[in-house]
Short mmCIF file of C-alpha atoms in Angstrom, two decimals:
data_model
loop_
_atom_site.label_atom_id
_atom_site.label_comp_id
_atom_site.label_asym_id
_atom_site.label_seq_id
_atom_site.Cartn_x
_atom_site.Cartn_y
_atom_site.Cartn_z
CA TYR A 201 199.73 134.68 167.46
CA THR A 202 201.76 134.36 164.32
CA THR A 203 204.18 136.56 162.46
CA ASN A 204 204.72 137.34 158.82
CA ARG A 205 207.81 139.34 157.84
CA GLY A 206 208.10 140.43 161.45
CA LEU A 207 204.55 141.78 161.72
CA PRO A 208 201.97 140.35 164.13
CA ILE A 209 198.89 138.99 162.36
CA LYS A 210 195.32 138.86 163.57
CA GLU A 211 193.26 136.69 161.29
CA ARG A 212 189.51 136.64 161.32
CA GLY A 213 187.96 133.69 159.55
CA LYS A 214 184.60 133.23 157.94
CA CYS A 215 181.67 133.21 160.30
CA VAL A 216 179.62 130.08 159.84
CA GLY A 217 176.58 129.57 162.03
CA GLY A 218 177.62 132.44 164.25
CA ARG A 219 181.09 131.04 164.98
CA ALA A 220 184.38 132.20 163.51
CA LYS A 221 186.72 129.67 161.95
CA GLY A 222 190.45 129.89 161.49
CA ARG A 223 190.99 132.75 163.90
CA SER A 224 194.53 133.35 165.08
CA PRO A 225 194.68 135.18 168.40
CA ASN A 226 196.13 138.66 168.60
CA LYS A 227 197.98 138.83 171.89
CA PHE A 228 200.47 140.87 173.86
CA ASP A 229 203.44 139.41 175.67
CA LYS A 230 204.06 140.16 179.34
CA LEU A 231 206.38 143.10 178.70
CA GLU A 232 203.83 144.78 176.45
CA VAL A 233 201.09 144.32 179.03
CA MET A 234 203.25 145.85 181.75
CA ARG A 235 204.27 148.76 179.52
CA TRP A 236 200.63 149.41 178.80
CA PHE A 237 199.67 149.08 182.47
CA GLU A 238 202.28 151.68 183.49
CA SER A 239 201.43 154.16 180.71
CA GLN A 240 201.56 157.79 181.70
CA LYS A 241 198.47 159.63 182.91
CA ASN A 242 199.02 162.88 181.03
CA TYR A 243 197.37 162.46 177.63
CA HIS A 244 197.50 165.67 175.59
CA GLY A 245 195.69 167.74 178.21
CA ARG A 246 192.51 165.67 178.31
CA LYS A 247 190.08 166.34 181.12
CA MET A 248 190.66 164.39 184.34
CA GLU A 249 187.20 162.88 184.05
CA SER A 250 188.11 161.42 180.66
CA PHE A 251 191.36 160.06 182.02
CA GLU A 252 189.57 158.38 184.92
CA LEU A 253 187.45 156.44 182.43
CA LEU A 254 190.58 155.43 180.52
CA GLU A 255 192.28 154.43 183.74
CA GLN A 256 189.35 152.19 184.60
CA THR A 257 189.53 150.63 181.12
CA ARG A 258 193.28 150.08 181.52
CA ASP A 259 192.81 148.40 184.90
CA MET A 260 189.95 146.18 183.74
CA TRP A 261 191.76 145.07 180.59
CA TYR A 262 194.86 144.22 182.60
CA PHE A 263 192.66 142.21 184.96
CA LEU A 264 191.18 140.31 182.00
CA CYS A 265 194.67 139.44 180.70
CA TYR A 266 195.15 137.33 183.85
CA CYS A 267 191.51 136.41 184.61
CA PRO A 268 190.32 135.71 181.06
CA LEU A 269 186.54 136.01 181.33
CA ARG A 270 184.20 136.59 178.45
CA PHE A 271 182.84 140.11 178.54
CA SER A 272 179.31 138.84 179.19
CA ASP A 273 180.55 137.10 182.35
CA PHE A 274 182.92 139.87 183.40
CA GLU A 275 180.23 142.53 183.51
CA LYS A 276 178.19 140.40 185.94
CA LEU A 277 180.93 139.68 188.50
CA THR A 278 180.14 140.57 192.11
CA PRO A 279 182.06 140.12 195.40
CA GLY A 280 180.09 136.90 195.84
CA ASN A 281 182.07 135.36 193.00
CA ILE A 282 185.28 135.53 195.03
CA LYS A 283 185.95 132.27 196.87
CA LYS A 284 188.86 130.81 198.79
CA ILE A 285 190.28 127.35 198.30
CA GLU A 286 193.11 125.50 200.00
CA GLY A 287 196.21 124.82 197.94
CA GLU A 288 198.44 121.76 198.02
CA ASP A 289 200.72 123.35 200.64
CA GLY A 290 197.78 124.36 202.83
CA GLU A 291 197.92 127.98 201.70
CA THR A 292 194.60 129.75 201.08
CA ILE A 293 194.18 130.81 197.44
CA PRO A 294 191.60 133.40 196.30
CA VAL A 295 189.73 132.37 193.17
CA LEU A 296 186.92 133.57 190.96
CA GLU A 297 184.08 131.09 190.68
CA PHE A 298 181.17 131.66 188.33
CA ILE A 299 178.88 129.95 185.85
CA ALA A 300 179.75 130.84 182.27
CA GLY A 301 176.72 132.25 180.51
CA LYS A 302 177.70 130.75 177.15
CA ASN A 303 177.71 127.08 178.14
CA GLN A 304 176.56 127.04 181.80
CA MET A 305 179.90 125.56 182.82
CA THR A 306 181.24 126.26 186.33
CA VAL A 307 184.60 128.01 185.94
CA THR A 308 187.21 128.55 188.64
CA MET A 309 190.32 130.66 188.08
CA PRO A 310 192.95 131.90 190.56
CA ILE A 311 193.38 135.60 191.31
CA ASN A 312 196.98 136.82 191.39
CA PRO A 313 198.06 139.54 193.87
CA VAL A 314 197.96 142.38 191.31
CA CYS A 315 194.43 141.48 190.26
CA MET A 316 193.41 141.36 193.93
CA GLU A 317 194.78 144.89 194.32
CA LEU A 318 192.59 146.00 191.41
CA ILE A 319 189.55 144.36 193.01
CA GLN A 320 190.30 146.21 196.25
CA LYS A 321 190.80 149.45 194.32
CA TYR A 322 187.27 149.30 192.90
CA ARG A 323 185.52 147.78 195.91
CA GLY A 324 182.26 149.67 196.45
CA PHE A 325 182.93 151.80 193.36
CA ASP A 326 180.13 150.45 191.17
CA GLU A 327 176.58 151.56 191.97
CA ARG A 328 175.23 148.15 190.95
CA GLY A 329 177.51 146.31 193.37
CA ARG A 330 179.71 144.71 190.73
CA LEU A 331 183.45 144.10 191.11
CA PHE A 332 184.24 146.69 188.43
CA PRO A 333 182.39 149.64 186.84
CA VAL A 334 182.06 147.84 183.50
CA PRO A 335 180.64 149.96 180.64
CA THR A 336 179.00 148.54 177.53
CA ASN A 337 181.11 146.43 175.20
CA THR A 338 181.15 149.20 172.59
CA LYS A 339 182.28 151.90 175.04
CA PHE A 340 184.93 149.57 176.47
CA ASN A 341 186.43 148.96 173.03
CA VAL A 342 186.39 152.65 172.12
CA ARG A 343 188.25 153.54 175.33
CA LEU A 344 190.62 150.59 174.92
CA THR A 345 191.62 151.91 171.50
CA ARG A 346 192.54 155.25 173.07
CA VAL A 347 194.47 153.59 175.91
CA LEU A 348 196.49 151.37 173.57
CA LYS A 349 197.29 154.39 171.42
CA MET A 350 198.51 156.22 174.52
CA ALA A 351 200.73 153.27 175.38
CA GLY A 352 202.38 153.33 171.96
CA PHE A 353 200.86 150.23 170.35
CA ASP A 354 201.11 151.75 166.89
CA HIS A 355 202.99 148.99 165.07
CA LEU A 356 201.14 147.72 162.01
CA VAL A 357 199.30 144.40 162.06
CA GLU A 358 197.69 142.57 159.20
CA GLU A 359 194.01 141.79 159.53
CA ILE A 360 192.31 139.40 157.12
CA ARG A 361 188.68 140.16 156.40
CA TYR A 362 186.12 138.08 154.56
CA ARG A 363 183.20 139.36 152.55
CA GLY A 364 181.35 136.47 151.00
CA ARG A 365 183.94 134.42 149.11
CA PHE A 366 186.38 137.30 148.85
CA LYS A 367 189.31 137.77 151.22
CA THR A 368 191.07 141.08 151.70
CA LYS A 369 194.07 142.06 153.78
CA VAL A 370 194.09 145.34 155.67
CA MET A 371 197.03 146.86 157.54
CA LEU A 372 195.98 148.52 160.80
CA PRO A 373 197.79 149.98 163.80
CA ALA A 374 197.65 147.55 166.72
CA TYR A 375 195.54 149.89 168.83
CA GLN A 376 192.73 149.63 166.25
CA ALA A 377 192.96 145.88 165.73
CA ASN A 378 192.39 144.86 169.35
CA THR A 379 189.23 144.55 171.41
CA VAL A 380 188.32 143.50 174.94
CA HIS A 381 188.30 139.88 173.72
CA SER A 382 192.01 140.15 172.89
CA ALA A 383 192.67 139.81 176.62
CA ARG A 384 191.49 136.17 176.48
CA HIS A 385 193.82 135.53 173.56
CA THR A 386 196.66 137.16 175.49
CA PHE A 387 196.09 134.84 178.45
CA GLY A 388 195.71 131.69 176.35
CA THR A 389 198.76 132.40 174.21
CA ASN A 390 201.01 133.31 177.13
CA MET A 391 199.97 130.22 179.11
CA ILE A 392 200.58 127.88 176.17
CA ALA A 393 203.95 129.56 175.55
CA ALA A 394 204.81 129.07 179.23
CA GLY A 395 204.22 125.33 178.87
CA MET A 396 200.79 125.03 180.50
CA ILE A 397 198.85 121.92 179.42
CA PRO A 398 196.24 122.87 176.77
CA MET A 399 193.54 121.03 178.71
CA TYR A 400 194.18 123.26 181.74
CA VAL A 401 194.12 126.38 179.57
CA SER A 402 190.83 125.23 178.10
CA LEU A 403 189.29 124.74 181.55
CA VAL A 404 190.36 128.16 182.78
CA LEU A 405 188.98 129.76 179.63
CA GLY A 406 185.67 127.99 180.23
CA HIS A 407 185.69 125.71 177.18
CA LYS A 408 184.08 122.28 177.36
CA ASP A 409 186.29 120.98 174.55
CA ALA A 410 190.08 121.27 174.68
CA SER A 411 190.13 121.61 170.88
CA ALA A 412 188.90 125.19 171.38
CA VAL A 413 192.49 126.23 172.12
CA LYS A 414 193.71 125.11 168.68
CA CYS A 415 193.99 128.77 167.72
CA TYR A 416 197.12 128.91 169.88
CA VAL A 417 198.83 126.06 168.05
CA GLY A 418 201.12 128.57 166.30
CA VAL A 419 202.64 129.41 169.66
CA ILE A 420 203.13 125.73 170.44
CA LYS A 421 204.97 125.24 167.14
CA GLU A 422 207.09 128.31 167.78
CA LYS A 423 208.02 127.04 171.26
CA MET A 424 208.66 123.56 169.90
CA HIS A 425 211.01 124.86 167.22
CA SER A 426 212.97 127.02 169.66
CA GLU A 427 213.31 124.16 172.16
CA LEU A 428 214.35 121.79 169.38
CA LEU A 429 217.06 124.17 168.20
CA GLU A 430 218.28 124.63 171.78
CA ALA A 431 218.41 120.86 172.32
CA GLN A 432 220.37 120.44 169.09
CA LYS A 433 222.85 123.12 170.14
CA GLN A 434 223.41 121.40 173.48
CA ARG A 435 223.91 118.08 171.68
CA ILE A 436 226.45 119.63 169.30
CA HIS A 437 228.38 121.19 172.19
CA ALA A 438 228.36 117.85 174.06
CA VAL A 439 229.74 115.99 171.03
CA SER A 440 232.40 118.68 170.54
CA ASP A 441 233.48 118.38 174.17
CA LEU A 442 233.78 114.59 173.81
CA ARG A 443 235.93 114.93 170.72
CA MET A 444 238.19 117.44 172.43
CA ALA A 445 238.53 115.17 175.45
CA ALA A 446 239.46 112.26 173.22
#
C-alpha cells in the first residue's frame, strides 16, 4: 500500500508464468473496514432480496479481512474446519484449520469474536453445509463493487496495467479497483503496520516462503520512517531539557 500525491495506488505487475510480479497491495485501514461494515441498509430503494445478497457479501468480505483465506479455500470451509486450541494462559482459542489448496500447506489462523459472530449468523444457512453461502468469484466481485460504492469508497486510485511491453496508468474509483483478494492484502498490510513479524504474517497467509510478503515492504518503510522521526523528536526534546537544566 503506497501513496503518490496523496492517492492510494494499486499496482499490477507483469504476469510471468502465471504469477504477478511487482504487485503492491491495495488495502483498507481498520477505520475504513469498520465504516464499510456499518454501511446503511437502504440503497436507493433496491429490493430486499438484492440487499440480502449484498449484506452477505459485506459480511464475508469483512470476515476475510481478519481471516485472510484465498477464495478457493474460503468457498470450501465447513464447520469441521473450526478447531479449538489452548493458549499460553490456558484460555481456549477458536481457530480455523485447513489445508491450502494452492500448496497443500496446513494453515491455522485464530478467529476473533466478531468473526465468530458472523459464523454463528450463517450457521446452517448454506444448503451445501459450508460456513458461508459463498457465490462464484465473479458474482462475489460484482456484489463487492456495489457494496464498496454504497460505503462511499469513491476516492480515485491509480492502477498500472501492462499489455505486452507497454505500461498504462488508469485512474479508477476505489470500489472498482478492489476484489475479494484485496481482503488478504488488507490483513497483511495491517498486520505488518501493527508490528507483526513478517514470518508470522506469511504463515497465517499460507505462504511457504516469507519473501511472499515483500509486497508489504512499503508499509514497513512507512512505519520505519514515522518511528525514526518520533525517536528523533524525543531525542531533541531530551537534549533541550538537559540544556535548560544546565
